[in-house]
Amino acid sequence: QITTLINHKDKPKRSDKTLQAIQRVGQAVNLAVARFVTVGEAIADENHELKEEMDVACIEAKRAAIAQLTDVASLYHPESDSHTTIFTDKTGIVKAARLLLSSVTKVLVLADRIVIKQIITSRNKVIATMEQLEKVSTFQEFVQIFSQFGNEMVEFAHLTGDRQNDLKDEKKKARMAASRAVLEKCTMMLLTASKTCLRHPDCESARINKDGVFHQMRLALEQVIEIVTDSRSNGENELASISIYSGIKVFKNKVEGLRANLYFLSKENLSTMLEVILEHTEDFTDSAYTSHEHREHILELSKQAKMELEQLFSVWMQAQNQKTKDLMEDLEVAILKMCQCMNELKRQLHNAATSLAADLLKYHTDHMVLKALKITGVEGNLEAIAEYTCKLSEQKEQLVEMCRLLRHVSGTEPLEITCIHAEDTFQVTGPQIISAAETLALHPSSKIAKENLEVFCEAWESQLSDMSTLLREINDVFEGRRGEKRVYLSLPRPGKHNTNLKALKPVKLDTEEQAKIAKLGLELHLLTCEVDSETEKWEDQDNRFVQHVQGMSSMAYSMYLFTRGEGLLKTTQDLFHQAEIFAAEGTKLASAFHGFSDQLHDDGKPLLLLEHEKLIPMCQQLQITAKTSVQGKSATFTKVDACIQRTRNVMTLLCQLLPLCCRLLRKNRVGNSCLKPAPPWKENRAQTGTNAKCPERTDEMLGLKPLENHVTNMTFLE
């Protein structure tokens, strides 16, 4: 709009249409500036250390008299009037625009400093709470601190998610996404690893397992700060020189540049560039996992590339001395041959890396080693554990080598960073699985040790699944489909199951939509952790009340997996159906709450009733939202967003209700006066079975149920 004002004709016709157009633009700019200044002033009020600078920038923005220069009333006056307008003083509008843009830039820079400060402050809170978590010695203390940690992680995820969307550098955006993915996965790992260490404090492998998770989270937190503050760690500059794909691209551009200028480059520079490329090809030829056929082709093409470069040098030197038509034609032929040879080499390297990746991913898709580790761990078979840990270490080396080769042919810096992230994940997760398996083998009856191993195995399986997606994206780049956005597989077009295959085709979400869904998913994930931790405090796990809550937690967890493109919910229709079941289960839970409150004669009853009354309207709203029919991508996304938000609200309420109910039950055991005998909502317990399980209940305190329990419950409900 400012550009429109500045670029107007020096002597435009003063028609009503022109005057109205100028006024509309001026008013729009004035309104936008007013809103912008309001936001800036609000930011200044919340951040006193920058208030003075922000206020000055906002005042300068107000001083830009664009609205006055475009006032229609003054524009109708003759030019002899003393009043200055856009017609009489174009210089004035230019100065006003410069002042406005300058002040707006200052406000944006100051706001950016505040955002960076918020992220750093949030990171410091997370680290401080992590240090407390490392030092806890009791389950009760851990539950309290982990609840605080979850809230701080949600805040950090919100801030970093917004920052990731604001980043313009695709490389930084990919690094931020990788770091945030590590933090998200490590949140559950930290929970189970810490529980295992608390349950088995003298177990060395459990301690190693927990320490590994804390170390990984600290590294990810530091990398986020490096990206936000634009600082670089040691070795960061090495990234660009490692990819063969990038090296070949630069080399070809230099060679083709000889057509326009024969003197801008030296022979030594070209020769050095090719030597670096061929040196990196040794990663393929020296790899034990490269097939003999691919190795031979790569060596042959490397030799051919050297010969083509010598031929190019010969013709190039002659053309510098004498620019004849024949020599220039020979140079063109030499350039084409050189580029064709490099293209063939790039294709051969791509085929070698992708074929190896496809074979390995297919071979390891059954997860036989992980399954064997779980079985032998429960059996307490240390010899078998040692055997299978060796096999897992071998598998890890294969996958790490696969990531290194894929990195060479990734094609773009974001994909290259994704390959690095995958390599690091396999390097770290492999030893963690081994330590978790050793802990289970030493304590085969420990449910929490079994759950811990499940969580780390799930992280491994998830990374293998991500590698399949990464492989497809690398192939897309190589085949020239680079411009396509990543498809968010969890959001297909609306349509009924099996009635129209085209209706189930995935929809492409923009970055902001994906980030919004991911944030909600993370919040839901942390709430399920907190709810599960609260239910573990109940001694009677067969209680109908507890079973309702556990079922709802399982459904909420499956909805979280949906936001990641994982789990049993494959389409939006699956999600909406799940939301309906969740709402129905919440209504049943409300009835159980009502029965529970009828038995109370305690001061806590009014508070319980007040919170309980919120549950039914929340569930009704969710049910209405889930049943509402929608069409089109935008409407479907809005419905998905609303369903997950309403589910999150219900889970938040459960986090408030569960501790209150548990506290009232404890009062009943002490004073035996809060409740009447034999509550109708409580099932009779088999004394022998319960007593036998009491010691193991301690193992399962304050944690998520194993992943297979979530899946089992999900299958039953479906």
C-alpha positions as a printed Julia matrix, in Angstrom:
718×3 Matrix{Float64}:
   0.0     0.0     0.0
   2.85    2.37    0.77
   4.44    1.46   -2.57
   1.13    2.29   -4.3
   1.17    5.77   -2.8
   4.8     6.45   -3.66
   4.51    5.2    -7.25
   1.53    7.4    -8.18
   1.85    9.66  -11.19
   3.27   13.11  -10.55
   0.17   14.8   -12.01
  -2.72   12.33  -11.83
  -6.23   13.29  -12.82
  -8.25   14.38   -9.8
 -11.25   12.2   -10.53
 -13.53   11.03   -7.73
 -12.33    7.46   -8.34
  -8.67    8.48   -7.91
  -9.37   10.5    -4.78
 -11.38    7.68   -3.19
  -8.69    5.14   -4.03
  -5.98    7.3    -2.45
  -8.13    7.83    0.63
  -8.77    4.08    1.01
  -5.07    3.31    0.81
  -4.23    6.07    3.29
  -6.88    4.91    5.74
  -5.73    1.28    5.45
  -2.14    2.27    6.18
  -3.25    4.47    9.08
  -5.37    1.66   10.57
  -2.56   -0.86   10.19
  -0.09    1.5    11.86
  -2.52    2.11   14.73
  -2.91   -1.62   15.33
   0.81   -2.16   15.02
   1.57    0.6    17.51
  -1.0    -0.8    19.95
   0.75   -4.17   19.89
   4.14   -2.49   20.26
   2.99   -0.48   23.27
   1.52   -3.59   24.88
   4.84   -5.38   24.41
   6.63   -2.4    25.94
   4.39   -2.49   29.02
   5.25   -6.17   29.57
   9.0    -5.71   29.05
  10.23   -2.73   31.01
  13.88   -3.1    30.01
  12.95   -2.3    26.38
  10.04    0.04   27.11
  11.92    3.25   26.34
  13.23    2.07   22.95
   9.87    0.57   21.99
   7.96    3.74   22.95
  10.3     5.88   20.82
   9.79    3.58   17.81
   5.99    3.67   18.27
   5.99    7.48   18.49
   7.99    7.68   15.24
   5.45    5.42   13.54
   2.63    7.74   14.62
   4.55   10.78   13.34
   4.48    9.46    9.78
   1.63   11.68    8.51
   0.48    9.41    5.67
  -3.17    9.65    6.65
  -2.97   13.48    6.63
  -1.32   13.51    3.2
  -4.14   11.34    1.8
  -7.06   13.18    3.4
  -9.79   13.55    0.74
 -11.17   16.77    2.18
  -7.83   18.51    1.68
  -7.39   16.96   -1.75
 -10.44   18.84   -3.07
  -8.82   22.17   -2.15
  -6.98   24.02   -4.93
  -3.22   23.63   -5.13
  -2.73   27.23   -4.02
  -3.92   26.27   -0.53
  -1.23   26.08    2.07
  -2.27   22.53    3.03
   0.26   19.92    1.8
  -1.14   16.86    0.03
   0.11   13.88   -1.96
  -0.53   15.94   -5.1
   1.43   19.0    -4.01
   4.33   17.26   -2.23
   5.43   13.83   -3.39
   8.65   14.25   -1.42
   6.57   14.47    1.76
   4.92   11.1     1.19
   8.32    9.53    0.48
   9.77   10.93    3.72
   6.72    9.81    5.69
   6.98    6.32    4.21
  10.67    6.07    5.05
  10.02    7.21    8.62
   7.19    4.7     8.95
   9.19    1.77    7.57
  12.17    2.67    9.73
  10.08    2.82   12.92
   8.23   -0.4    12.06
  11.56   -2.15   11.52
  12.76   -0.96   14.93
   9.61   -2.31   16.58
  10.05   -5.67   14.83
  13.7    -5.9    15.88
  12.83   -5.1    19.48
   9.97   -7.62   19.44
  12.35  -10.22   18.05
  14.76   -9.58   20.93
  11.92  -10.13   23.35
  10.93  -13.42   21.72
  14.53  -14.63   21.9
  14.66  -13.65   25.54
  11.41  -15.54   26.21
  12.79  -18.71   24.59
  16.04  -18.49   26.55
  14.12  -17.91   29.8
  11.84  -20.85   29.05
  14.88  -23.03   28.26
  16.47  -22.05   31.58
  13.31  -23.05   33.44
  13.28  -26.45   31.73
  16.96  -27.07   32.55
  16.46  -26.05   36.18
  13.54  -28.45   36.54
  15.52  -31.21   34.81
  18.25  -30.79   37.4
  15.65  -31.25   40.12
  14.32  -34.37   38.37
  17.81  -35.87   38.3
  18.17  -35.5    42.06
  14.78  -36.81   43.26
  14.76  -39.91   45.42
  11.04  -40.61   45.92
   8.13  -41.27   43.56
   5.94  -38.61   45.17
   8.57  -35.91   44.74
   9.15  -36.99   41.14
   5.42  -36.78   40.3
   5.21  -33.2    41.55
   8.32  -32.02   39.73
   7.47  -33.88   36.51
   4.07  -32.18   36.42
   5.84  -28.81   36.55
   8.32  -30.03   33.93
   5.44  -30.96   31.6
   3.94  -27.48   31.82
   7.32  -25.89   31.11
   7.87  -28.17   28.12
   4.49  -27.14   26.67
   5.44  -23.48   27.02
   8.82  -24.13   25.41
   7.17  -26.07   22.57
   4.79  -23.16   21.88
   7.58  -20.59   21.77
   9.93  -22.68   19.62
   7.1   -23.74   17.3
   6.23  -20.11   16.6
   9.9   -19.34   16.09
  10.29  -22.24   13.66
   7.42  -20.89   11.56
   9.04  -17.43   11.51
  12.42  -18.7    10.31
  13.16  -17.94    6.65
  16.31  -20.06    6.42
  15.21  -23.59    5.48
  18.39  -25.01    6.97
  17.71  -23.43   10.37
  14.08  -24.47   10.16
  15.12  -28.1     9.6
  17.56  -27.98   12.51
  14.88  -26.51   14.76
  12.41  -29.21   13.72
  14.98  -31.93   14.46
  15.74  -30.51   17.91
  12.07  -30.18   18.8
  11.44  -33.77   17.66
  14.22  -34.98   19.99
  12.71  -33.08   22.92
   9.24  -34.44   22.25
  10.38  -38.06   22.09
  12.71  -37.67   25.05
   9.87  -36.43   27.26
   8.35  -39.9    27.45
  11.77  -41.54   27.64
  12.68  -39.32   30.58
   9.5   -40.33   32.38
   9.98  -44.11   32.09
  13.77  -44.05   32.5
  13.46  -41.99   35.7
  10.74  -44.26   37.06
  12.91  -47.31   36.36
  15.88  -45.72   38.1
  13.74  -44.84   41.13
  12.33  -48.36   41.3
  15.8   -49.95   40.93
  18.21  -47.38   42.42
  21.15  -49.81   42.61
  20.92  -50.89   38.94
  23.85  -49.47   36.93
  22.21  -50.06   33.52
  19.08  -48.16   34.65
  21.24  -45.22   35.71
  23.11  -45.23   32.4
  19.8   -45.33   30.56
  18.43  -42.33   32.47
  21.65  -40.31   32.15
  21.59  -40.83   28.39
  18.11  -39.32   28.09
  19.02  -36.25   30.16
  22.19  -35.73   28.1
  20.25  -35.97   24.84
  17.67  -33.43   26.02
  20.36  -30.97   27.1
  22.04  -31.18   23.69
  18.71  -30.54   21.94
  17.95  -27.57   24.19
  21.36  -26.07   23.48
  20.91  -26.51   19.75
  17.59  -24.65   19.89
  19.33  -21.73   21.59
  22.14  -21.81   19.0
  19.56  -21.51   16.22
  17.57  -18.78   17.96
  20.63  -16.67   18.82
  22.34  -17.49   15.5
  25.47  -18.8    17.22
  27.48  -21.68   15.77
  29.01  -24.63   17.53
  32.38  -26.11   16.56
  32.29  -28.0    13.3
  29.1   -26.34   12.07
  30.85  -24.97    9.0
  31.79  -28.48    7.88
  28.21  -29.26    6.88
  28.21  -27.7     3.43
  31.37  -29.47    2.23
  30.31  -33.02    3.04
  27.46  -33.58    0.55
  28.57  -34.98   -2.8
  25.35  -33.76   -4.37
  26.2   -30.14   -3.47
  29.8   -30.57   -4.61
  28.75  -31.88   -8.03
  26.25  -29.05   -8.44
  28.88  -26.37   -7.74
  31.45  -28.13   -9.97
  29.03  -28.28  -12.92
  28.14  -24.59  -12.51
  31.84  -23.68  -12.68
  32.4   -25.83  -15.76
  29.37  -24.4   -17.56
  30.55  -20.9   -16.65
  33.45  -21.37  -19.09
  31.01  -20.73  -21.93
  30.68  -17.09  -20.86
  34.18  -16.48  -19.49
  37.3   -18.51  -20.22
  39.43  -16.68  -17.65
  37.34  -16.46  -14.46
  38.59  -19.82  -13.15
  41.91  -21.63  -12.86
  42.73  -25.24  -13.7
  43.85  -25.82  -10.12
  40.47  -24.77   -8.72
  38.53  -27.15  -10.94
  40.99  -29.96  -10.29
  40.73  -29.47   -6.51
  36.94  -29.47   -6.63
  36.86  -32.78   -8.51
  39.4   -34.3    -6.12
  37.17  -33.43   -3.15
  34.15  -34.98   -4.86
  36.0   -38.18   -5.73
  37.42  -38.35   -2.22
  33.89  -38.38   -0.83
  32.9   -41.17   -3.21
  35.27  -43.36   -1.19
  32.56  -43.39    1.48
  30.59  -45.5    -1.01
  33.42  -47.64   -2.4
  34.89  -48.36    1.05
  31.54  -49.22    2.61
  31.0   -52.89    3.39
  27.31  -52.48    2.55
  27.79  -51.19   -1.02
  27.16  -53.91   -3.59
  30.04  -55.07   -5.8
  28.2   -53.9    -8.93
  27.64  -50.38   -7.59
  31.25  -50.17   -6.36
  32.6   -51.08   -9.79
  30.4   -48.53  -11.57
  31.41  -45.75   -9.16
  35.15  -46.49   -9.59
  34.77  -46.59  -13.37
  32.89  -43.26  -13.47
  35.46  -41.67  -11.15
  38.22  -42.67  -13.54
  36.22  -41.37  -16.49
  35.62  -38.03  -14.73
  39.39  -37.5   -14.39
  39.89  -38.24  -18.08
  37.08  -35.89  -19.15
  38.55  -33.11  -17.0
  41.98  -33.54  -18.65
  40.34  -33.32  -22.06
  38.46  -30.2   -20.97
  41.71  -28.62  -19.74
  43.37  -29.28  -23.1
  40.6   -27.67  -25.18
  40.16  -24.87  -22.64
  43.84  -23.84  -22.82
  43.74  -23.84  -26.62
  40.58  -21.72  -26.65
  42.24  -19.16  -24.36
  45.08  -18.74  -26.85
  42.99  -18.75  -30.01
  39.18  -18.33  -30.11
  38.33  -20.07  -33.37
  34.92  -21.45  -34.19
  36.19  -25.04  -34.23
  37.88  -24.68  -30.84
  34.77  -23.17  -29.27
  32.73  -26.07  -30.64
  35.26  -28.51  -29.2
  35.05  -26.69  -25.86
  31.26  -27.0   -25.9
  31.56  -30.74  -26.54
  34.11  -31.1   -23.7
  31.83  -29.19  -21.31
  28.85  -31.37  -22.23
  30.84  -34.58  -21.77
  32.18  -33.42  -18.42
  28.7   -32.53  -17.15
  27.21  -35.74  -18.51
  29.87  -37.78  -16.71
  29.15  -35.98  -13.42
  25.43  -36.57  -13.89
  26.07  -40.28  -14.39
  28.24  -40.36  -11.29
  25.54  -38.6    -9.28
  22.91  -41.06  -10.52
  25.11  -44.04   -9.68
  25.75  -42.73   -6.16
  22.04  -42.05   -5.71
  21.15  -45.58   -6.82
  23.75  -47.1    -4.5
  22.5   -45.17   -1.44
  18.77  -45.52   -2.07
  18.9   -49.21   -3.0
  20.87  -49.94    0.2
  18.33  -47.92    2.22
  15.36  -49.66    0.63
  16.87  -53.11    1.27
  17.73  -52.35    4.91
  14.36  -50.81    5.7
  12.58  -53.79    4.15
  14.81  -56.26    6.0
  14.3   -54.62    9.4
  10.6   -53.91    9.01
   9.62  -56.92   11.15
  11.66  -55.66   14.16
  12.65  -59.22   15.05
  15.65  -58.15   17.17
  13.52  -55.78   19.26
  10.88  -58.45   19.8
  13.55  -60.94   20.84
  15.03  -58.45   23.33
  11.6   -57.94   24.93
  10.98  -61.69   25.24
  14.42  -62.59   26.58
  14.33  -59.62   28.95
  11.1   -60.81   30.54
  12.63  -64.3    30.8
  15.7   -62.86   32.55
  17.98  -64.62   30.06
  21.21  -62.61   30.25
  23.04  -64.77   27.71
  20.31  -64.3    25.11
  20.22  -60.58   25.88
  23.97  -60.39   25.16
  23.45  -62.22   21.86
  20.63  -59.97   20.69
  22.34  -56.76   21.81
  25.21  -57.7    19.49
  22.71  -58.1    16.66
  21.13  -54.74   17.49
  24.57  -53.1    17.49
  25.22  -54.56   14.04
  21.83  -53.31   12.86
  22.63  -49.87   14.28
  25.93  -49.74   12.33
  24.09  -50.64    9.11
  21.48  -47.93    9.62
  24.09  -45.32   10.57
  26.04  -46.12    7.4
  22.8   -45.87    5.41
  22.15  -42.37    6.84
  25.68  -41.24    5.97
  25.34  -42.36    2.36
  21.87  -40.84    2.03
  23.26  -37.58    3.34
  25.62  -37.4     0.36
  22.73  -37.65   -2.13
  20.03  -35.85   -0.12
  19.88  -32.97   -2.6
  18.85  -30.16   -0.24
  20.24  -28.83    3.03
  17.01  -29.5     4.98
  17.06  -33.16    3.88
  20.77  -33.34    4.65
  20.05  -32.13    8.19
  17.26  -34.69    8.48
  19.77  -37.41    7.57
  22.15  -36.14   10.26
  19.31  -36.17   12.78
  18.41  -39.76   11.83
  22.04  -40.86   12.15
  22.3   -39.29   15.61
  19.01  -40.9    16.66
  20.19  -44.4    15.74
  23.58  -43.78   17.38
  21.96  -42.73   20.66
  18.84  -44.93   20.77
  20.7   -48.19   20.08
  22.78  -48.16   23.31
  19.74  -46.93   25.25
  17.7   -49.94   24.1
  20.56  -52.19   25.17
  20.77  -50.65   28.66
  16.97  -50.83   29.02
  17.02  -54.52   27.96
  19.79  -55.3    30.44
  17.78  -53.65   33.21
  14.73  -55.75   32.36
  16.83  -58.93   32.26
  18.17  -58.14   35.73
  14.64  -57.41   37.01
  12.36  -59.58   34.82
   9.28  -59.13   37.03
   9.48  -55.32   36.96
   6.62  -53.83   34.96
   8.2   -50.4    34.83
  11.44  -51.86   33.38
   9.35  -53.6    30.73
   7.48  -50.36   29.98
  10.79  -48.5    29.7
  12.12  -50.95   27.12
   8.86  -50.61   25.17
   9.25  -46.83   24.99
  12.8   -46.98   23.61
  11.87  -49.71   21.13
   8.95  -47.57   19.96
  11.35  -44.66   19.36
  13.55  -46.95   17.22
  10.57  -48.19   15.22
   9.32  -44.63   14.76
  12.7   -43.54   13.38
  12.69  -46.45   10.92
   9.26  -45.33    9.76
  10.55  -41.77    9.35
  13.41  -43.11    7.22
  10.91  -44.48    4.7
   9.42  -41.0     4.35
  12.88  -39.45    4.09
  13.84  -41.91    1.35
  10.77  -40.95   -0.68
  11.59  -37.25   -0.32
  15.19  -37.79   -1.46
  13.91  -39.66   -4.51
  11.44  -36.83   -5.2
  14.26  -34.27   -5.18
  16.39  -36.39   -7.5
  13.48  -36.84   -9.93
  12.79  -33.1    -9.99
   9.71  -33.03   -7.72
  11.44  -30.77   -5.21
   8.83  -28.02   -5.27
   6.05  -30.18   -3.82
   5.21  -29.6    -0.17
   5.32  -32.53    2.23
   1.94  -34.21    2.5
   0.53  -34.42    6.0
  -0.7   -37.99    5.83
  -3.03  -37.73    8.83
  -5.37  -35.26    7.18
  -7.01  -36.79    4.09
  -9.87  -35.19    2.28
 -13.24  -35.75    3.97
 -15.13  -38.81    2.8
 -16.52  -42.12    4.0
 -14.38  -45.23    4.29
 -14.07  -47.32    1.15
 -16.77  -45.37   -0.71
 -14.49  -43.13   -2.71
 -10.78  -43.74   -2.88
 -10.1   -40.27   -4.2
 -11.81  -38.8    -1.16
  -9.15  -40.37    1.05
  -6.29  -38.7    -0.75
  -4.14  -36.73    1.73
  -4.43  -32.96    1.91
  -1.37  -30.71    1.93
  -1.24  -28.52    5.02
   0.78  -25.36    5.16
   3.5   -24.91    7.77
   1.33  -22.94   10.17
  -1.43  -25.57   10.16
   1.04  -28.4    10.77
   2.66  -26.47   13.63
  -0.72  -25.77   15.23
  -1.76  -29.44   15.13
   1.68  -30.5    16.43
   1.4   -28.11   19.41
  -2.03  -29.43   20.34
  -0.76  -32.98   20.02
   2.16  -32.31   22.36
  -0.16  -30.74   24.94
  -2.45  -33.76   24.7
   0.52  -36.08   25.08
   1.73  -34.4    28.27
  -1.79  -34.39   29.7
  -2.1   -38.16   29.14
   1.21  -38.55   31.02
  -0.17  -36.55   33.92
  -3.53  -38.37   33.99
  -1.83  -41.77   33.88
   0.46  -40.7    36.71
  -2.56  -39.75   38.81
  -4.41  -43.02   38.13
  -1.35  -45.01   39.19
  -1.77  -43.57   42.69
  -5.06  -45.43   43.13
  -4.59  -48.74   44.92
  -7.72  -50.24   43.37
  -6.83  -50.43   39.69
  -9.98  -52.52   38.98
 -12.16  -49.64   40.09
 -14.72  -48.66   37.41
 -13.87  -45.02   37.98
 -10.17  -45.64   37.29
 -10.95  -47.81   34.27
 -13.07  -45.04   32.72
 -10.21  -42.58   33.14
  -7.63  -45.02   31.77
  -9.8   -45.69   28.74
 -10.16  -41.99   28.05
  -6.4   -41.51   28.46
  -5.79  -44.27   25.92
  -8.12  -42.6    23.42
  -6.47  -39.21   23.97
  -3.09  -40.84   23.37
  -4.28  -42.31   20.07
  -5.43  -38.83   19.04
  -1.96  -37.53   19.89
  -0.44  -40.23   17.64
  -2.81  -39.04   14.89
  -1.2   -35.57   15.03
   2.15  -37.27   14.3
   0.77  -39.36   11.42
   1.1   -42.53   13.5
  -1.15  -44.98   15.34
  -4.43  -46.66   14.45
  -6.31  -43.5    13.46
  -5.52  -43.16    9.76
  -8.15  -40.69    8.51
 -10.08  -37.72    9.82
 -13.18  -39.92    9.97
 -11.29  -42.22   12.35
 -10.43  -39.21   14.49
 -14.0   -37.9    14.58
 -15.34  -41.36   15.48
 -12.75  -41.6    18.25
 -13.79  -38.18   19.55
 -17.42  -39.35   19.75
 -16.42  -42.43   21.77
 -14.22  -40.25   24.0
 -17.15  -37.9    24.67
 -19.49  -40.83   25.45
 -16.94  -42.28   27.86
 -16.66  -38.86   29.5
 -20.43  -38.81   30.04
 -20.22  -42.21   31.75
 -17.39  -40.9    33.88
 -19.55  -37.95   34.92
 -22.14  -40.42   36.24
 -19.42  -42.17   38.23
 -18.34  -38.81   39.65
 -21.93  -38.12   40.68
 -22.2   -41.46   42.49
 -18.92  -40.79   44.21
 -19.96  -37.33   45.4
 -23.25  -38.68   46.83
 -21.24  -40.69   49.32
 -19.27  -37.7    50.61
 -19.81  -35.84   53.86
 -16.66  -33.79   53.64
 -15.74  -30.17   53.07
 -14.33  -31.17   49.69
 -17.74  -32.16   48.29
 -18.78  -28.64   47.05
 -15.46  -28.25   45.22
 -15.8   -31.69   43.62
 -19.36  -30.92   42.48
 -18.24  -27.57   41.06
 -15.53  -29.21   38.94
 -17.76  -32.19   38.06
 -20.46  -29.93   36.59
 -17.99  -28.75   33.94
 -17.42  -32.26   32.56
 -20.82  -32.98   30.96
 -21.02  -29.7    28.94
 -17.45  -30.26   27.72
 -18.3   -33.78   26.54
 -21.5   -32.57   24.88
 -19.59  -29.86   23.0
 -17.06  -32.42   21.81
 -19.8   -34.79   20.67
 -21.58  -32.04   18.73
 -18.31  -30.99   17.08
 -17.43  -34.57   16.13
 -20.85  -35.22   14.58
 -20.98  -31.99   12.58
 -20.52  -32.72    8.87
 -17.99  -30.6     6.95
 -16.66  -30.38    3.4
 -13.41  -28.99    2.06
  -9.87  -28.87    3.38
 -10.25  -25.7     5.46
 -13.44  -26.87    7.19
 -11.97  -30.33    7.84
  -8.84  -28.85    9.4
 -10.97  -26.55   11.58
 -13.01  -29.54   12.77
  -9.86  -31.57   13.53
  -8.43  -28.62   15.43
 -11.65  -28.18   17.43
 -11.92  -31.9    18.31
  -8.36  -32.04   19.61
  -8.76  -28.79   21.55
 -11.97  -29.99   23.23
 -10.33  -33.33   24.05
  -7.43  -31.42   25.59
  -9.87  -29.38   27.71
 -11.5   -32.56   29.07
  -8.09  -34.06   29.9
  -7.11  -30.84   31.69
 -10.25  -31.09   33.82
  -9.44  -34.74   34.65
  -5.99  -33.65   35.83
  -7.76  -31.38   38.34
 -10.42  -33.89   39.44
  -8.24  -36.97   39.96
  -6.01  -35.57   42.77
  -9.11  -34.24   44.56
 -10.87  -37.62   44.46
  -7.71  -39.43   45.54
  -7.29  -37.07   48.48
 -10.88  -37.64   49.6
 -10.4   -41.4    49.43
  -7.35  -41.15   51.66
  -9.36  -39.13   54.17
 -11.94  -41.9    54.16
  -9.3   -44.49   55.02
  -8.06  -42.35   57.92
 -11.36  -41.13   59.41
 -13.79  -43.6    57.79
 -16.44  -40.89   57.87
 -16.31  -39.31   54.42
 -18.05  -42.12   52.58
 -21.0   -44.34   53.19
 -20.42  -48.09   52.96
 -20.32  -49.89   49.62
 -20.37  -47.11   47.02
 -22.53  -48.19   44.05
 -19.9   -47.2    41.48
 -17.19  -49.34   43.04
 -16.79  -52.99   42.05
 -15.97  -55.69   44.56
 -12.33  -56.66   44.61
 -11.01  -60.2    44.74
  -8.89  -60.08   47.88
  -6.37  -62.69   46.89
  -5.78  -61.32   43.43
  -5.42  -57.75   44.69
  -3.07  -58.61   47.48
  -0.88  -60.5    45.1
  -0.58  -57.5    42.8
   0.08  -54.82   45.42
   3.91  -55.04   45.31
   3.92  -54.69   41.55
   1.59  -51.65   41.66
   4.54  -49.76   43.14
   6.47  -50.51   39.94
   3.8   -48.81   37.86
   3.37  -45.6    39.86
   3.28  -42.19   38.12
   3.71  -43.36   34.56
   2.29  -43.95   31.14
   0.89  -47.39   30.48
   2.92  -49.44   28.02
   2.24  -48.61   24.4
   0.64  -51.99   23.7
  -1.96  -51.26   26.39
  -2.9   -48.11   24.52
  -3.18  -50.05   21.27
  -5.16  -52.88   22.92
  -7.64  -50.46   24.44
  -7.91  -48.62   21.15
  -8.66  -51.82   19.22
 -11.31  -52.85   21.76
 -13.03  -49.47   21.58
 -13.0   -49.43   17.8
